[in-house]
Coordinates of C-alpha atoms and ligand atoms in Angstrom, one line a residue:
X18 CA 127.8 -87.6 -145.6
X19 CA 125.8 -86.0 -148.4
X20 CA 124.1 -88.4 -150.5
X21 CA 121.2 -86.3 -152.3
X22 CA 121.2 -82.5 -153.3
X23 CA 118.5 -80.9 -154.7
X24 CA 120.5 -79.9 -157.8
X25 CA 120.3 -83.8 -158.6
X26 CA 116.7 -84.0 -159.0
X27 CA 116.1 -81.7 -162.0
X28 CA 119.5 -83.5 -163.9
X29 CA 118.4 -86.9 -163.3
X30 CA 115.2 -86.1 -164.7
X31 CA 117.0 -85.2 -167.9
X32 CA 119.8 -87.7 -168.1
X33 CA 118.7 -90.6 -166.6
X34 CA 121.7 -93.0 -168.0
X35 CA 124.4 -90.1 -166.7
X36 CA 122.8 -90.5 -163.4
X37 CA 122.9 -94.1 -163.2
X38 CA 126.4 -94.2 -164.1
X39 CA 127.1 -91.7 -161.3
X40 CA 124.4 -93.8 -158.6
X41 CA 126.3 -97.0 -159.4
X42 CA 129.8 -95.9 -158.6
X43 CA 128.1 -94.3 -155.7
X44 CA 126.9 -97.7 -154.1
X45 CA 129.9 -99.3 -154.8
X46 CA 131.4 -96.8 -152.7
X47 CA 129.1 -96.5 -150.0
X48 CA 129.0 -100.8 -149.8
X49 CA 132.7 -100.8 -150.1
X50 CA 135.5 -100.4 -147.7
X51 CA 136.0 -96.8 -148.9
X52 CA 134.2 -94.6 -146.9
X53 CA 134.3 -90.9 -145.0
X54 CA 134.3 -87.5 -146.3
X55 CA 135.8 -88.3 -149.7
X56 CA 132.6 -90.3 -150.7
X57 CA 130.8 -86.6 -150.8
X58 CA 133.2 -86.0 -154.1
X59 CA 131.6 -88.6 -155.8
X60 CA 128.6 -86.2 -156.9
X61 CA 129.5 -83.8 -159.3
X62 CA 128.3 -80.4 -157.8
X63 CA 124.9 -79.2 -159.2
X64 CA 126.7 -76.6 -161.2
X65 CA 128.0 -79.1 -162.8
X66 CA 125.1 -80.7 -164.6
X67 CA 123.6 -78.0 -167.0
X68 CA 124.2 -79.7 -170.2
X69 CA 123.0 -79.5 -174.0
X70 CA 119.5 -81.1 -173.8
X71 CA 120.4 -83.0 -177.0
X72 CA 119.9 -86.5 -175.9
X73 CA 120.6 -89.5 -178.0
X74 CA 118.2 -92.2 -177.9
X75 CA 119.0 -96.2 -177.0
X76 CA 122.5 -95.8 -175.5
X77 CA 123.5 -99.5 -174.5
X78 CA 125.9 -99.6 -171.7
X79 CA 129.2 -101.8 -172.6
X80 CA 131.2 -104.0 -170.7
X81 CA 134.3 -102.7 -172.0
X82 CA 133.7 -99.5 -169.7
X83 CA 135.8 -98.9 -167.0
X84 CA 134.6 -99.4 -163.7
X85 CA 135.5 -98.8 -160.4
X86 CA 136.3 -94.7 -161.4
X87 CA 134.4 -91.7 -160.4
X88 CA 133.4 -90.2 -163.8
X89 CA 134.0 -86.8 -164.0
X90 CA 131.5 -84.0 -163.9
X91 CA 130.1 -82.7 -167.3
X92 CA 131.3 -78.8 -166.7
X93 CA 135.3 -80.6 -165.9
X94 CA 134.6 -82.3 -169.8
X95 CA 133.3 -79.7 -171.6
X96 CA 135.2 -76.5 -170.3
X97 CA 138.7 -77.6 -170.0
X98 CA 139.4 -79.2 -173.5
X99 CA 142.3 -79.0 -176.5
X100 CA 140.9 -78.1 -179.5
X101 CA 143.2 -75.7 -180.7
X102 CA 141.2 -74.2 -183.8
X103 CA 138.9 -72.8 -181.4
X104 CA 141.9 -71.3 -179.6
X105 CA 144.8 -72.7 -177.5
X106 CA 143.8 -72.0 -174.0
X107 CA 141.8 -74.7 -171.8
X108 CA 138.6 -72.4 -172.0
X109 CA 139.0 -71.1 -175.6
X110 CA 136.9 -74.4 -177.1
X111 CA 133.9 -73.6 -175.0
X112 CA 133.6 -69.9 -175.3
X113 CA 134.5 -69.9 -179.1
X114 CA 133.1 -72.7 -181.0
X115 CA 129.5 -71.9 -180.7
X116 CA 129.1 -70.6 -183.7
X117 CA 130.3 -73.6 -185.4
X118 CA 128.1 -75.4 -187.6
X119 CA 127.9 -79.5 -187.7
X120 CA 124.7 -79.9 -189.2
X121 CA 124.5 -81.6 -192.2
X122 CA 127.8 -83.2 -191.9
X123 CA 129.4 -85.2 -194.1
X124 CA 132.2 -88.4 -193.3
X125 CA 133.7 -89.8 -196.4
X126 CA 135.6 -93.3 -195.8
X127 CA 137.7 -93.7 -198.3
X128 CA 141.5 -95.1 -199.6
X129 CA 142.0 -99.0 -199.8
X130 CA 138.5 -100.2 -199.5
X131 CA 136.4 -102.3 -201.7
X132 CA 133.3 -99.9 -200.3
X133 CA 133.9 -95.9 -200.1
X134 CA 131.4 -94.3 -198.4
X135 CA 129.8 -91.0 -198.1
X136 CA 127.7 -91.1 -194.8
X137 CA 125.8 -87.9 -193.6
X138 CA 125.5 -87.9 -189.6
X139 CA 122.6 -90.3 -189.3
X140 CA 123.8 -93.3 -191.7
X141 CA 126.5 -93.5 -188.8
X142 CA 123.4 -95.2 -186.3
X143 CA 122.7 -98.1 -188.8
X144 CA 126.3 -98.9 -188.7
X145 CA 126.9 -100.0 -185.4
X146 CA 125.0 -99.9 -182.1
X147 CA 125.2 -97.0 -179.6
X148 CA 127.4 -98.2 -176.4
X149 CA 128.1 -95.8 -173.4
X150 CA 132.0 -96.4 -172.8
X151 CA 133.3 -94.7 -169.8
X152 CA 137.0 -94.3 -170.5
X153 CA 140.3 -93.0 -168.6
X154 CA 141.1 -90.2 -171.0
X155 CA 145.1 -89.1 -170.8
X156 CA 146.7 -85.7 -172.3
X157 CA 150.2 -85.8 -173.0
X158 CA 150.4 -83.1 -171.2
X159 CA 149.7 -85.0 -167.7
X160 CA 146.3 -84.3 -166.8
X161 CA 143.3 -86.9 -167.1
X162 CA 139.9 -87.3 -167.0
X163 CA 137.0 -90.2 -166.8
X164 CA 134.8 -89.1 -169.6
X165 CA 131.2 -91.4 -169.7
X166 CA 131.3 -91.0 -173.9
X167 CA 128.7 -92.5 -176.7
X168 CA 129.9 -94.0 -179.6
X169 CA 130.2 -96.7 -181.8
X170 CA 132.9 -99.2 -182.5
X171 CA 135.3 -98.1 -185.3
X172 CA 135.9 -101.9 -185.9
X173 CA 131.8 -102.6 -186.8
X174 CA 132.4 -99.0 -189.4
X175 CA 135.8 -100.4 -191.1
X176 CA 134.3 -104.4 -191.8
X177 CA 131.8 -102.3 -193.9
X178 CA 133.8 -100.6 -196.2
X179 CA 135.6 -103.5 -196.7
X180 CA 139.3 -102.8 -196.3
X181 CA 141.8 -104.1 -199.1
X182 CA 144.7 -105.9 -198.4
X183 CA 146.7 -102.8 -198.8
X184 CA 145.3 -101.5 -196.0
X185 CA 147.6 -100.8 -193.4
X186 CA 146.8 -98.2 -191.3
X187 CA 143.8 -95.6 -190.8
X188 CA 143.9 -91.6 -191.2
X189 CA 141.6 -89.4 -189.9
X190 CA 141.6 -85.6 -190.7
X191 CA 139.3 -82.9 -189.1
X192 CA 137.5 -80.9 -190.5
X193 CA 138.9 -77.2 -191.1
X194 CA 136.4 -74.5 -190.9
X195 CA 137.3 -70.9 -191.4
X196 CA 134.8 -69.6 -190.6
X197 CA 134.5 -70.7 -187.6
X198 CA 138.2 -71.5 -186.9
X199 CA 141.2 -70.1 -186.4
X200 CA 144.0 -70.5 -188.6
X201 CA 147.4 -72.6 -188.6
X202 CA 149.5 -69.4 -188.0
X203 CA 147.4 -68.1 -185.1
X204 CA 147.6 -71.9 -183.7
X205 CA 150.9 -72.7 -185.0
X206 CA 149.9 -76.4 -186.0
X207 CA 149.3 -76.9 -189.6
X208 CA 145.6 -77.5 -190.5
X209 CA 143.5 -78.9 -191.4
X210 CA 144.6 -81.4 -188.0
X211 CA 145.2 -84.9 -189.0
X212 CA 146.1 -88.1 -186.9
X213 CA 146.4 -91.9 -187.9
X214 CA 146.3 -95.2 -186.2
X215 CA 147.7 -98.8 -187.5
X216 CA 144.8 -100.7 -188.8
X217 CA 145.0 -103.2 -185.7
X218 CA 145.3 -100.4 -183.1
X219 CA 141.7 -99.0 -185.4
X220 CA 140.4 -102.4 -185.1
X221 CA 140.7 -102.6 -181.8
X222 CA 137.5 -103.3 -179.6
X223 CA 138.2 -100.0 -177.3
X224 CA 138.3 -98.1 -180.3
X225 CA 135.4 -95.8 -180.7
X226 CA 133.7 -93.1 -183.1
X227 CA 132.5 -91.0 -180.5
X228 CA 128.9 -88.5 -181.2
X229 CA 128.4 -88.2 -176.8
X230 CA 129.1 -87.8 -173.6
X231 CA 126.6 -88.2 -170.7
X232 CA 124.1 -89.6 -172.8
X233 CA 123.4 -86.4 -175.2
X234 CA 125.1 -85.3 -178.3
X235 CA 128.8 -84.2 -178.2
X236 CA 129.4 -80.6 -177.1
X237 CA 131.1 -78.5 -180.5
X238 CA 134.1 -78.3 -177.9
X239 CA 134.6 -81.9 -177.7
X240 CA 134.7 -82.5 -181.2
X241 CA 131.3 -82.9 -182.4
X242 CA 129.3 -84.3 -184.3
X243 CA 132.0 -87.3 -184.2
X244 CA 135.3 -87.7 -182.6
X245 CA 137.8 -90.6 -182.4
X246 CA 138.4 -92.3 -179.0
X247 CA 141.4 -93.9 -178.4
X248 CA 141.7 -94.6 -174.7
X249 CA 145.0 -95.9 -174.1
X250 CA 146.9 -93.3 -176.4
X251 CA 147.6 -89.7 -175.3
X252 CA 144.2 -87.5 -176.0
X253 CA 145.8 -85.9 -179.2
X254 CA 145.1 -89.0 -181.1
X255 CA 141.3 -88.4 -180.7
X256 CA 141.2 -86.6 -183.4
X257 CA 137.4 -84.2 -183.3
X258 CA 134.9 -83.7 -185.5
X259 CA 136.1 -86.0 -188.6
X260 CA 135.4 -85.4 -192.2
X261 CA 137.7 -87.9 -193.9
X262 CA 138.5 -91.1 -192.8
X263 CA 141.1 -92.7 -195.1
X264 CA 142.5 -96.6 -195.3
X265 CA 146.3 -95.9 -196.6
X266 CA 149.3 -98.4 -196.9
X267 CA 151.9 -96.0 -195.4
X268 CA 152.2 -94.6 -192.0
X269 CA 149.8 -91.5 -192.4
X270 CA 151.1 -87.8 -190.9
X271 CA 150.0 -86.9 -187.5
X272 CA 149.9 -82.8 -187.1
X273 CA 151.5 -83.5 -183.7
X274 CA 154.2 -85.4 -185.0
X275 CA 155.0 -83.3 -188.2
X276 CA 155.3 -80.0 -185.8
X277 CA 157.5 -81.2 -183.3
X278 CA 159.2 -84.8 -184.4
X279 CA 161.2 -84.9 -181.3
X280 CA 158.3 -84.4 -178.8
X281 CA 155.4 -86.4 -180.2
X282 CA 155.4 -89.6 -182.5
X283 CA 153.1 -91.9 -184.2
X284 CA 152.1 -94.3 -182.0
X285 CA 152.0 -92.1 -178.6
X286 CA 150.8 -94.9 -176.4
X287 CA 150.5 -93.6 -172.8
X288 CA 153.8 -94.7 -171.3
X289 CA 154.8 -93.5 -168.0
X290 CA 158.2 -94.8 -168.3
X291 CA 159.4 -92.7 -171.2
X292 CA 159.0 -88.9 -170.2
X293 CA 158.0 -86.4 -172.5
X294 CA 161.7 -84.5 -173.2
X295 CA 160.3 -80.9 -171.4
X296 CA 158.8 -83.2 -168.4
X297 CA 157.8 -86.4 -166.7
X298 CA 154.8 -88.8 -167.6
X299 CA 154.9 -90.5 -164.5
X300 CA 152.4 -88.8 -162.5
X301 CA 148.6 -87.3 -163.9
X302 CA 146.7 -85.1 -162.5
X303 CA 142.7 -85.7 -162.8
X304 CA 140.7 -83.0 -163.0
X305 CA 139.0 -82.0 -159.6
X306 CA 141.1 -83.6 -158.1
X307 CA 144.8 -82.3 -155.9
X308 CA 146.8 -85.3 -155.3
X309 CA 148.9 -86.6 -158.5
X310 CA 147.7 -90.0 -159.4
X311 CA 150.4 -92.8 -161.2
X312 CA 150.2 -93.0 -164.4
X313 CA 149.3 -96.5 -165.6
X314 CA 151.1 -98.2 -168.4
X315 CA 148.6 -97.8 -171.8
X316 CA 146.5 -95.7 -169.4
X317 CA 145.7 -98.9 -167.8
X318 CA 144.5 -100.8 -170.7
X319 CA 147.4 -103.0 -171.0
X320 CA 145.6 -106.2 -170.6
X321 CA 143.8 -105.4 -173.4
X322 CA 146.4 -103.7 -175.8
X323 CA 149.8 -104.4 -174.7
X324 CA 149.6 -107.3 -176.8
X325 CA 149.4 -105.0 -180.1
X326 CA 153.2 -104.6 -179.6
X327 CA 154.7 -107.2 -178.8
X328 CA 158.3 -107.0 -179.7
X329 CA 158.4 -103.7 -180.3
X330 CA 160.5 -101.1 -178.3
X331 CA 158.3 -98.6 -176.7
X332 CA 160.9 -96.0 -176.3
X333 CA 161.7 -96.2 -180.0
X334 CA 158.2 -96.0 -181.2
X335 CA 156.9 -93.6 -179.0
Ligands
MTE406 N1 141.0 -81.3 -184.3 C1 141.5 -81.4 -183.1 N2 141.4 -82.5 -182.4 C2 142.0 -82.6 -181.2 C3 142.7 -81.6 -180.7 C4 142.8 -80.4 -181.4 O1 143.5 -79.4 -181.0 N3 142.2 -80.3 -182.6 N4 143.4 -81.7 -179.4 C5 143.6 -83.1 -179.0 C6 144.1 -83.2 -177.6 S1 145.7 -82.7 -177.3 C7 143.3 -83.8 -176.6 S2 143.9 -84.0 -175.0 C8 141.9 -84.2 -176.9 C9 141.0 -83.4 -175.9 O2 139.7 -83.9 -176.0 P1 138.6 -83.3 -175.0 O3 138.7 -81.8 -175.2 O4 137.3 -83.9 -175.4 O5 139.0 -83.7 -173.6 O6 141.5 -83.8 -178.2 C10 142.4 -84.0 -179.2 N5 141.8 -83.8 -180.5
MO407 MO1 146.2 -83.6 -175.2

């Protein structure tokens, strides 16, 4: 069984909280039961590990990661992605959104809050601390992938601003660059893309601003400088590279939902038990790997969430 390649040395010499992730799934395989030629799979291939060099400083692992997953490689995260400005093929994001600019950015928080604020991108590190959260990320469209991201806790941003008792649910809109962007006709979404969450679903403790993945700054392709990170919803509610978020009373729009009603709604939990009407949300594939896996109900955060809708029915509010 391979245990070591030489490709490892330089990357864990450069990431050395990506590698830790990837040696401590490794031992727990190796001192497990599961063992044989599968365990080989655990290491992403050295191909795999060229990444951005940006490294953010004092990333605190959580507890509310998920263990007990092999965390994909970096090339699976940042070259097979839905960003659809950049294009709507898989590879599109990575080839084509290099020459977009997030530096300065700017995140306004704003709506029904006794606190707006304007924060540039390094305000958002003295409002909450830095955890590493690997998360079971699912697409509606029925693949998945175990992504080791960096953020911060959305609940630690919102107490700040100070939300009103109006405040009933959370937008979040992308920004729209034209420049650098496609537009909504080439797309065929309108822009720019826009996404909400009820104010308990945004309080949520899983619920994350993300600015990284293995340890370094977001790739453009995965919605930097910050993204949202909902891990028990289907990946389109992680809406990338946020300008405006925006405490509202009223269910907010959701691009998905305002181009095709029938297919996507607001709440688009991850529900293997109501299919998506052109096909089934039963099974996932994860990337890199052949065999479908089930698909868990809330993308196996229930324990956590399914309390968050109680009494409500799933197939209605989908
Ligand atoms: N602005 C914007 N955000 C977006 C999308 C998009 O097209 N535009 N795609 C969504 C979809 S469908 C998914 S599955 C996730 C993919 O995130 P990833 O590329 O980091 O895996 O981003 C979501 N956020
Ligand atoms: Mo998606």
């Amino acid at each position: 069984m391979l245990i070591r390649t030489p490709n490892d040395i330089p990357y864990s010499e450069v990431t050395p909280r990506a590698t830790w992730v990837r040696r401590r799934e490794f031992i727990k395989l190796a001192t497990g039961a599961v063992a044989g030629a599968g365990a080989g799979l655990l290491l992403p291939d050295g191909e795999a590990l060229a990444q951005t060099g940006q490294k953010l400083p004092g990333v605190k692992p959580s507890p509310l990661s998920t263990t007990g997953e092999k965390v994909n490689p970096y090339k699976d995260i940042t070259t097979y992605n839905n960003y659809y400005e950049f294009g709507t093929d898989k590879a599109d994001p990575a080839q084509y959104s290099k020459n977009f600019q997030t530096n300065p950015w700017t995140l306004t928080i704003e709506g029904e809050v006794a606190k707006r604020k304007v924060l540039g991108y390094d305000d958002l590190f003295s409002m909450a601390p830095l955890e590493e959260r690997v998360y079971r990320m699912r697409c509606v469209e029925a693949w998945s992938v175990v992504v080791p991201w960096a953020g911060i806790s959305l609940a630690d941003v919102l107490k700040q601003v100070e939300p009103t008792p109006k405040a009933k649910y959370v937008s979040f809109e992308t920004v729209w660059d034209h420049k650098a962007m496609m537009g909504p006709r080439e797309i065929g979404i309108p822009l720019p893309y826009v996404d909400g969450l009820r104010l308990d679903e945004a309080m949520h403790p899983l619920t994350i601003l993300a600015v990284g993945l293995y340890g370094e700054k977001l790739p453009n392709q995965n919605g930097a400088p910050i993204r949202l990170v909902v891990p028990w919803k289907y990946g389109f509610k992680g809406v990338k590279s946020i300008v405006k978020i925006k405490l509202v009373e009223k269910e907010p729009p959701s691009t998905w939902n305002i181009t095709n009603p029938r297919e996507y709604g607001f709440y688009s939990n991850v529900n293997p038990q109501v299919d998506h009407p052109r096909w089934s949300q039963a099974t996932e594939r994860r990337l890199g790997e052949f065999l479908r896996r089930k698909t868990l109900p809330f993308n196996g955060y229930a324990d956590q969430v399914a309390s968050l809708y109680n009494g409500m029915d799933l197939r209605k509010f989908y």
